[in-house]
Short mmCIF file of C-alpha atoms in Angstrom, two decimals:
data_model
loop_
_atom_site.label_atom_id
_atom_site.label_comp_id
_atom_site.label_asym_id
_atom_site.label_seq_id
_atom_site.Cartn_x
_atom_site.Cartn_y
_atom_site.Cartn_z
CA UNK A 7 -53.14 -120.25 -170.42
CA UNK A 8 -51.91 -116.60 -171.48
CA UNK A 9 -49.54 -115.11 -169.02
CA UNK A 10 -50.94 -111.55 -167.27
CA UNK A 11 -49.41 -108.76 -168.39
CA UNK A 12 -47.40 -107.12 -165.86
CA UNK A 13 -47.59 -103.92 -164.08
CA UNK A 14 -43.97 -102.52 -163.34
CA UNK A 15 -43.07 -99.41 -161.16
CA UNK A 16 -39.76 -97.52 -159.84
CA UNK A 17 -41.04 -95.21 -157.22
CA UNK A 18 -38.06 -92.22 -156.20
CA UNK A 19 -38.41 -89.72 -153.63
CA UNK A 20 -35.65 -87.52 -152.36
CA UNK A 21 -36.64 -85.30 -149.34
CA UNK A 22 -32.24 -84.63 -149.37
CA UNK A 23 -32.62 -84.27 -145.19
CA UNK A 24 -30.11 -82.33 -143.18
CA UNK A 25 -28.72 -80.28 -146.21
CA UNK A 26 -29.86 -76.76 -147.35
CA UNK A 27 -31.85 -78.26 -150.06
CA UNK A 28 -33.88 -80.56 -148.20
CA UNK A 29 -37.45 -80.88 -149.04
CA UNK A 30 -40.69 -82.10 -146.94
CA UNK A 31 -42.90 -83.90 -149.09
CA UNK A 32 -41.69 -85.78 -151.68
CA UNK A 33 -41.40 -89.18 -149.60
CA UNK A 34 -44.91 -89.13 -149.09
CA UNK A 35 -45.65 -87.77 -152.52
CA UNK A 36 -44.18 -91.71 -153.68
CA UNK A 37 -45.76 -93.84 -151.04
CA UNK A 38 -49.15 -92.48 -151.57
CA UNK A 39 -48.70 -92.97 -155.03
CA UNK A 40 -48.11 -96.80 -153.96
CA UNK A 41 -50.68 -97.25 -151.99
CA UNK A 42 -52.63 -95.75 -155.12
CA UNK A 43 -50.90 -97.76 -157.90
CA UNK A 44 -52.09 -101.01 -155.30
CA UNK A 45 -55.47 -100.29 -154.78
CA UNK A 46 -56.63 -98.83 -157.81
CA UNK A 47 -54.19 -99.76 -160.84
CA UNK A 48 -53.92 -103.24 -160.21
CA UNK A 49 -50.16 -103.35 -159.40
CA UNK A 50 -48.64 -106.08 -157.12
CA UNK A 51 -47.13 -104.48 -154.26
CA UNK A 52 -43.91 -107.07 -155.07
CA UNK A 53 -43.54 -105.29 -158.30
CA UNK A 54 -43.35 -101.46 -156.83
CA UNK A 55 -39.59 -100.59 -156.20
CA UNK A 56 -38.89 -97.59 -153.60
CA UNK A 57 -36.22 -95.66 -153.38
CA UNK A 58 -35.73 -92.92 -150.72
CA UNK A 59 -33.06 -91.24 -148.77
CA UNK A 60 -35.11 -91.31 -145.03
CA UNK A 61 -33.32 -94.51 -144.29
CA UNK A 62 -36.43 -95.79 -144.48
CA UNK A 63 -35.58 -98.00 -147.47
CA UNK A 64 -32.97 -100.42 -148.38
CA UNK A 65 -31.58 -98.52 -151.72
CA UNK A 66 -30.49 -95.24 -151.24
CA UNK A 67 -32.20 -93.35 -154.29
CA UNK A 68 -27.88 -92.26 -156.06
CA UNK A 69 -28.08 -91.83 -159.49
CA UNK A 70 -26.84 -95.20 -160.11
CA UNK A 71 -29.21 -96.85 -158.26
CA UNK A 72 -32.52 -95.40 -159.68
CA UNK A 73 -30.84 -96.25 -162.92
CA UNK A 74 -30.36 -99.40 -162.31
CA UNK A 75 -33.74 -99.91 -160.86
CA UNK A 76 -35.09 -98.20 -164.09
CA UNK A 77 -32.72 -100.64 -166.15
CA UNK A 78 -33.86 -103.62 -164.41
CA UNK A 79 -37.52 -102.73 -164.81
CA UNK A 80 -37.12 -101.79 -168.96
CA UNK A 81 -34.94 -104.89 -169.33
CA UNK A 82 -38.06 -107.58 -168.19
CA UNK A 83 -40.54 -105.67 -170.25
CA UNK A 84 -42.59 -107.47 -172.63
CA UNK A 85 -45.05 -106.55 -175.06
CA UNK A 86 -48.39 -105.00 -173.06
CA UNK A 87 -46.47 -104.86 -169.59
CA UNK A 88 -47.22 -101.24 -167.90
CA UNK A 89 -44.21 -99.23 -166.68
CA UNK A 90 -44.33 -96.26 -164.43
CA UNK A 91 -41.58 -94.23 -162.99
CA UNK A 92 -42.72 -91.52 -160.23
CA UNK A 93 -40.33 -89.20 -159.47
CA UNK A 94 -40.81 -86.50 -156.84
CA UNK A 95 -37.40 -84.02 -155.49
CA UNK A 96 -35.14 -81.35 -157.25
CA UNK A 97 -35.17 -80.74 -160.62
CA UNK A 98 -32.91 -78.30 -162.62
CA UNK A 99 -31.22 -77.08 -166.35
CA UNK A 100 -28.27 -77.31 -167.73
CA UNK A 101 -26.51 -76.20 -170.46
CA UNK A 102 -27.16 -78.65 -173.85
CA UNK A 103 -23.94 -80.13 -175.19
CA UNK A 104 -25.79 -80.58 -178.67
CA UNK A 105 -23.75 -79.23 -181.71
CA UNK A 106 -25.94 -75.55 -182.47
CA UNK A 107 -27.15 -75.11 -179.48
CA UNK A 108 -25.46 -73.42 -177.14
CA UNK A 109 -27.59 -71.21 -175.73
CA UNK A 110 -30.33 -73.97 -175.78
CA UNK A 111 -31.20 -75.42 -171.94
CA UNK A 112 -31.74 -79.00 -171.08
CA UNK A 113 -33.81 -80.64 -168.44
CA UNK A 114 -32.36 -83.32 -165.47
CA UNK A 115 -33.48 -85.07 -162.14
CA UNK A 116 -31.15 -84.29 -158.78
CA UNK A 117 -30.47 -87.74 -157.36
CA UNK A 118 -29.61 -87.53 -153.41
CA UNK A 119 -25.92 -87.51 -154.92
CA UNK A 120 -26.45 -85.01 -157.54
CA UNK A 121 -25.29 -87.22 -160.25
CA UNK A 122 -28.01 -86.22 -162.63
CA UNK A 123 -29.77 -88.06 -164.81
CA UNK A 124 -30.74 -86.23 -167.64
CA UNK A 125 -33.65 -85.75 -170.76
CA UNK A 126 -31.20 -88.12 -172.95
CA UNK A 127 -30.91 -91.11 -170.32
CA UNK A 128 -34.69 -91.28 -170.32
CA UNK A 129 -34.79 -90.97 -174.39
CA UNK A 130 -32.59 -94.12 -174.44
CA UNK A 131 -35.14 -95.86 -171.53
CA UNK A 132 -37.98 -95.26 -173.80
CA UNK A 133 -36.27 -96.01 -177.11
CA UNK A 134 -35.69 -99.56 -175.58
CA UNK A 135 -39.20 -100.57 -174.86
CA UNK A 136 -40.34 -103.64 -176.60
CA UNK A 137 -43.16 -102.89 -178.99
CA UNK A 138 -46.70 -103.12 -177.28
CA UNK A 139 -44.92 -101.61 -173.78
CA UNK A 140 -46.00 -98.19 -172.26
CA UNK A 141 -43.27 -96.05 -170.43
CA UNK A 142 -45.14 -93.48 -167.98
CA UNK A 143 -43.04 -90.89 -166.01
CA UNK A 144 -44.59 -88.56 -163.75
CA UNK A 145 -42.10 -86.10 -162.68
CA UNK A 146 -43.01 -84.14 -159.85
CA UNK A 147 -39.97 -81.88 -159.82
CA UNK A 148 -38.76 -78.47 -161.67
CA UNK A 149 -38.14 -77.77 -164.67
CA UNK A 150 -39.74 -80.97 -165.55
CA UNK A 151 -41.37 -79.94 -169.03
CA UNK A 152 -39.69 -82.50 -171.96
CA UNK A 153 -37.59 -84.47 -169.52
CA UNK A 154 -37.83 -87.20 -172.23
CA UNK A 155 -35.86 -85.87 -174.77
CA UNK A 156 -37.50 -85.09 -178.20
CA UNK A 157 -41.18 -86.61 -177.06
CA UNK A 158 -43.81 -85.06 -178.61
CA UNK A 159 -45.39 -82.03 -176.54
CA UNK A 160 -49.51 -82.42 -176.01
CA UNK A 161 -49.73 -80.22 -173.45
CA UNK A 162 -47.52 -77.48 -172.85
CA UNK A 163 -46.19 -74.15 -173.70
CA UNK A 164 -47.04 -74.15 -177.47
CA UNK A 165 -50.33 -76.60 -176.84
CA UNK A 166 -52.87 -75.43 -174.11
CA UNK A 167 -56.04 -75.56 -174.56
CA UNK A 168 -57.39 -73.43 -171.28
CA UNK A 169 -55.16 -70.01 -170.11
CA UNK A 170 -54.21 -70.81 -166.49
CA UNK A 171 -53.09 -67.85 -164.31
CA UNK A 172 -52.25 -67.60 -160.83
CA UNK A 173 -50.65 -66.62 -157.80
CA UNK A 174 -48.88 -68.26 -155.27
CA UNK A 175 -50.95 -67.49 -152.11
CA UNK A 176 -49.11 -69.46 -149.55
CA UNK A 177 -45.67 -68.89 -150.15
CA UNK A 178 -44.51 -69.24 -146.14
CA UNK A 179 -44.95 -73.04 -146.61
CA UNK A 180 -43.77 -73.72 -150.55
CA UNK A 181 -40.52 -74.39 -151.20
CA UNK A 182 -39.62 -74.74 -154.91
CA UNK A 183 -38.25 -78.22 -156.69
CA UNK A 184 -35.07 -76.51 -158.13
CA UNK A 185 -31.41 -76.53 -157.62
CA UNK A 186 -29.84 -73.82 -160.50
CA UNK A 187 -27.03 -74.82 -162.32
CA UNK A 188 -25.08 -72.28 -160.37
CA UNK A 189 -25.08 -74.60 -156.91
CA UNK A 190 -25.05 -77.67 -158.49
CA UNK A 191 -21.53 -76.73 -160.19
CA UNK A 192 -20.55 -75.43 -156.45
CA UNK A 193 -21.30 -78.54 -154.80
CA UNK A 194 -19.78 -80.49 -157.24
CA UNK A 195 -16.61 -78.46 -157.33
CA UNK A 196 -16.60 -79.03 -153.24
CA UNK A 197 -15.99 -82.78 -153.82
CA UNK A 198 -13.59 -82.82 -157.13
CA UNK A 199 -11.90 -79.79 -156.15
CA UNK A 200 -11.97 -79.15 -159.82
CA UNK A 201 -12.98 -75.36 -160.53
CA UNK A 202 -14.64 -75.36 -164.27
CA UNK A 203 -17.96 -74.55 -165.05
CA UNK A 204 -17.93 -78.05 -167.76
CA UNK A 205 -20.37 -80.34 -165.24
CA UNK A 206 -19.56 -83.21 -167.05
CA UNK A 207 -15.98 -82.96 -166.01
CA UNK A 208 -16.98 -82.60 -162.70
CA UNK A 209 -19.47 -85.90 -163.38
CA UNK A 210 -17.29 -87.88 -165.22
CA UNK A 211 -14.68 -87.86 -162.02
CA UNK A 212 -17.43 -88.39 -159.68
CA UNK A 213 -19.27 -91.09 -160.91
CA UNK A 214 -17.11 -92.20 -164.15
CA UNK A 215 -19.38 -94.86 -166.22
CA UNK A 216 -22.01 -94.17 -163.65
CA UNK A 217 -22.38 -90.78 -164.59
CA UNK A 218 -25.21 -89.85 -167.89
CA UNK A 219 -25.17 -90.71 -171.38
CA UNK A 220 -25.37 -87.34 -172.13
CA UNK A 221 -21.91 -86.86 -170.70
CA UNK A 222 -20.03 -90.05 -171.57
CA UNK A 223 -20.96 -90.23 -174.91
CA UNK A 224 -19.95 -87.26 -177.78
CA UNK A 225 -22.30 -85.12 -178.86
CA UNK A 226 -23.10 -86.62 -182.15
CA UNK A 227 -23.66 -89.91 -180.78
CA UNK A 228 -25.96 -88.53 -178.25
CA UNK A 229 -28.22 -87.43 -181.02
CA UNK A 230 -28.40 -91.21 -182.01
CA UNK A 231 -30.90 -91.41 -179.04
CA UNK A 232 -33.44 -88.84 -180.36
CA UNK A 233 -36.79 -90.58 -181.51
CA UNK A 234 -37.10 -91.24 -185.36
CA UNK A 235 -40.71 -91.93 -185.02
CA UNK A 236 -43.76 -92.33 -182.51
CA UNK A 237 -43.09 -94.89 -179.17
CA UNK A 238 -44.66 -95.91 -176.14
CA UNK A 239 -43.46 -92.75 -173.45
CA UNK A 240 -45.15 -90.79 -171.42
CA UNK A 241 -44.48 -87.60 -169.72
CA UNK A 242 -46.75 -86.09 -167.12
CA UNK A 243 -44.61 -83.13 -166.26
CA UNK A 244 -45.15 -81.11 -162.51
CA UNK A 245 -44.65 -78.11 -164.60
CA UNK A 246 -43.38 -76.52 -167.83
CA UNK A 247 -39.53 -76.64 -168.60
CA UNK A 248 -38.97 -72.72 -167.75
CA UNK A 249 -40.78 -73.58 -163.88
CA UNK A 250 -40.57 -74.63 -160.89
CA UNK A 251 -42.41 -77.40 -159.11
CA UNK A 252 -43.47 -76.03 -155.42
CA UNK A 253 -42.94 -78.64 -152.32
CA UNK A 254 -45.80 -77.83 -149.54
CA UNK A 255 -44.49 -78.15 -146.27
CA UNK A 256 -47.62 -77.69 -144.56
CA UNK A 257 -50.38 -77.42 -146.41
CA UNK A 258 -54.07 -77.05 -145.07
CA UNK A 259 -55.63 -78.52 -148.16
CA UNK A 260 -53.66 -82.23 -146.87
CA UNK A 261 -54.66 -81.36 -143.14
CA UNK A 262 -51.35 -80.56 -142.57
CA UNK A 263 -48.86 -83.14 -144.70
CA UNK A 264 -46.13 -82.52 -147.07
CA UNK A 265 -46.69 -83.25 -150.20
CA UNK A 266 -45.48 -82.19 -153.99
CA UNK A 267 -48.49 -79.82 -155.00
CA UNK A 268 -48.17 -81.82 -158.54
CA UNK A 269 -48.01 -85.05 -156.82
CA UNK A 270 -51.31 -84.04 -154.31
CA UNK A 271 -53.36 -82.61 -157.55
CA UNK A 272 -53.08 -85.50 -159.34
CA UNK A 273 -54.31 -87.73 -156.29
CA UNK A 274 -57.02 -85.55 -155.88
CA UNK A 275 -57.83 -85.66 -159.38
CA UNK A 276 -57.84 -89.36 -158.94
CA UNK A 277 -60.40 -89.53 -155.68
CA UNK A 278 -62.71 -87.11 -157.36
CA UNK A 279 -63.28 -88.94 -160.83
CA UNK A 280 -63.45 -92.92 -159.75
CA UNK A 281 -63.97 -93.58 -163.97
CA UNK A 282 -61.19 -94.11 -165.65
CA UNK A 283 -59.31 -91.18 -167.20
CA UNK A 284 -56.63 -90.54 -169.88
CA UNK A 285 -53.30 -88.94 -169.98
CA UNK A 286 -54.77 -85.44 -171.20
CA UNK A 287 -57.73 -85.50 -168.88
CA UNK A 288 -55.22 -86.28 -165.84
CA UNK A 289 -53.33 -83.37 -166.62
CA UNK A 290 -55.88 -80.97 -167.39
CA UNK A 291 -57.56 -81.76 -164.29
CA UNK A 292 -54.84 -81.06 -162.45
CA UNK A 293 -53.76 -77.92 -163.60
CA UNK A 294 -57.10 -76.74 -162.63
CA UNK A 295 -56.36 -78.16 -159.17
CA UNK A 296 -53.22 -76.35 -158.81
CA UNK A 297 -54.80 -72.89 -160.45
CA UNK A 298 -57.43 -73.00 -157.59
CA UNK A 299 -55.05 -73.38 -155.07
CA UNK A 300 -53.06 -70.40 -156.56
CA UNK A 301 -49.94 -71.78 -157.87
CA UNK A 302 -48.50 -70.53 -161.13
CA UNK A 303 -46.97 -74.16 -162.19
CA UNK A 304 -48.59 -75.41 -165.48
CA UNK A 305 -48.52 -79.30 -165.71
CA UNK A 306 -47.69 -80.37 -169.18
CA UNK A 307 -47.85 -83.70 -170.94
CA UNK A 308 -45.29 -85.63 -173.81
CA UNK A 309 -46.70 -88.45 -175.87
CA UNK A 310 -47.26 -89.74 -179.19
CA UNK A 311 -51.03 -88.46 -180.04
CA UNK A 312 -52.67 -91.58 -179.35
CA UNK A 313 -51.03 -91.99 -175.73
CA UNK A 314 -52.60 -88.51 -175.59
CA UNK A 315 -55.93 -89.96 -175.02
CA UNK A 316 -54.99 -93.28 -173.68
CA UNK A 317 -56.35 -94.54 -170.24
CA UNK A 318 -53.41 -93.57 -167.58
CA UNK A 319 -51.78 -96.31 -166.48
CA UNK A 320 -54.51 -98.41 -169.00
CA UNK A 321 -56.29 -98.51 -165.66
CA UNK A 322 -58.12 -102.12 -165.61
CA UNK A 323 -61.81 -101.96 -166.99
CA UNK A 324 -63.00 -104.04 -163.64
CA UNK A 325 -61.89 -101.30 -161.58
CA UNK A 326 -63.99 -98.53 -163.64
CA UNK A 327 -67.07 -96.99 -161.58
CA UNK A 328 -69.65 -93.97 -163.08
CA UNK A 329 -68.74 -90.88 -162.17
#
């Protein structure tokens, strides 16, 4: 008998309590989205790793430990399996380490100990998929926009195929996704009482091997990681590189619970259209979401062109209703 495919996910959210970055919603932002993966992607609640740093769950979500837990979950990948990484806390830029490019910007996640993991360490994630695997991050966080470095852009700033415009009409309950550079080089100063503005010194004393590819390994050997040709990733994106993602801390459109306003569009995108839909059509749909509720975040989405119009999540036929 032919063994199932399996359906693989690493589930992060990082509310970072009792500090001045903490955020309100991205905790629930991940267990909805289990709840969701269980009920209506097919995915075996034994398969669904969550990280958080509530205390709530057994592995605090460091930089090494979502990491590993994204390691771990590449590593027992076979042909057809589904991955999905869901990502929901602070995002930010910093400065690209690649040979030309120094004015150039790139994009990383904040992990509840700021070691960041960066566009390159996901590169390397999706460049070791076996053939016949799909690799789908949704990254609720800011400056989220080609966080898999050198995927191809579908949706973005240079491919859009509706203007959205807006304005952010509750702005006493948003908070936005982002750390800048600025802090996270102050914070990290704090604890190596090193005083440079190089990050990756201030990483590499920190958190040593632990710390990302894109600081351990030279420049020109980083560039070994970029994609020669079309894989298996997928980027859904809370919001173009150059934005931020907003966190609603009380929000009437959820009665009243935090939530990611990326995260919450794309779960109302899924409750509205029971059918199944694809990558672009999940993104699309929610930028219209957020446009209505008057947020100027654009959504964006990073795939070869046939992922592009691929079911999300290949979302089993027997689960498919009409519209």
């Amino acid at each position: 008998m032919e063994k199932e495919n399996k359906r693989l996910a690493v589930l992060v959210g990082c509310n970072y309590p009792k500090t001045r970055n903490e955020l309100h919603g991205c905790i629930n932002d991940v267990l909805t989205m289990r709840d969701t993966l269980v009920n209506r992607f097919g995915f075996d609640l034994n398969h669904i790793k969550v990280l958080t740093d509530d205390g709530s769950a057994s592995i605090l979500p460091t930089g090494a430990n979502i990491k590993k837990a994204l390691d771990a979950m590449v590593d027992q990948a076979k042909p057809g399996d589904v991955l999905y990484f869901h990502y929901s806390g602070h995002g930010t830029r910093i400065p690209s380490l690649k040979p030309g490019r120094p004015f150039r910007q790139d994009e990383a996640i904040v992990p509840c100990d700021f070691n960041l993991i960066t566009d390159v360490d996901f590169r390397q994630l999706v460049n070791r998929l076996p053939k016949g695997a799909s690799f789908t991050i949704l990254s609720d966080s800011c400056h989220s926009g080609g966080l898999i470095d050198k995927e191809k852009e579908q949706i973005g700033p240079s491919h859009v195929t509706t203007e959205i415009s807006g304005t952010l009409s509750v702005t006493d309950n948003i908070k936005p996704k982002a750390i800048p550079f600025e802090s996270i080089l102050q914070h990290l100063s704090s604890l190596t009482g090193i005083y440079t503005s190089d990050v990756a010194t201030h990483l590499l004393e920190l958190f040593a091997a632990d710390a990302s590819l894109k600081f351990r390994l030279p420049p020109l050997e980083v560039n070994l990681f970029e994609s020669l040709k079309p894989d298996e990733g997928i980027l859904l994106s809370g919001c173009q590189a150059n934005e931020t993602s907003a966190d609603m801390m009380n929000p009437v459109m959820t009665g009243g619970k935090a939530c990611g306003a990326f995260s919450n569009a794309v779960e109302m995108v899924l409750k509205k259209h029971e059918a199944q839909l694809s990558n672009r059509e999940i993104v699309m749909l929610s930028r219209e979401v957020l446009k209505e509720q008057g947020f100027e975040q654009h959504p964006c989405l990073y795939c070869n062109d046939e992922n592009a119009n691929a079911t999300f999540l290949c979302q089993p036929a027997a689960q498919n209703t009409t519209l």
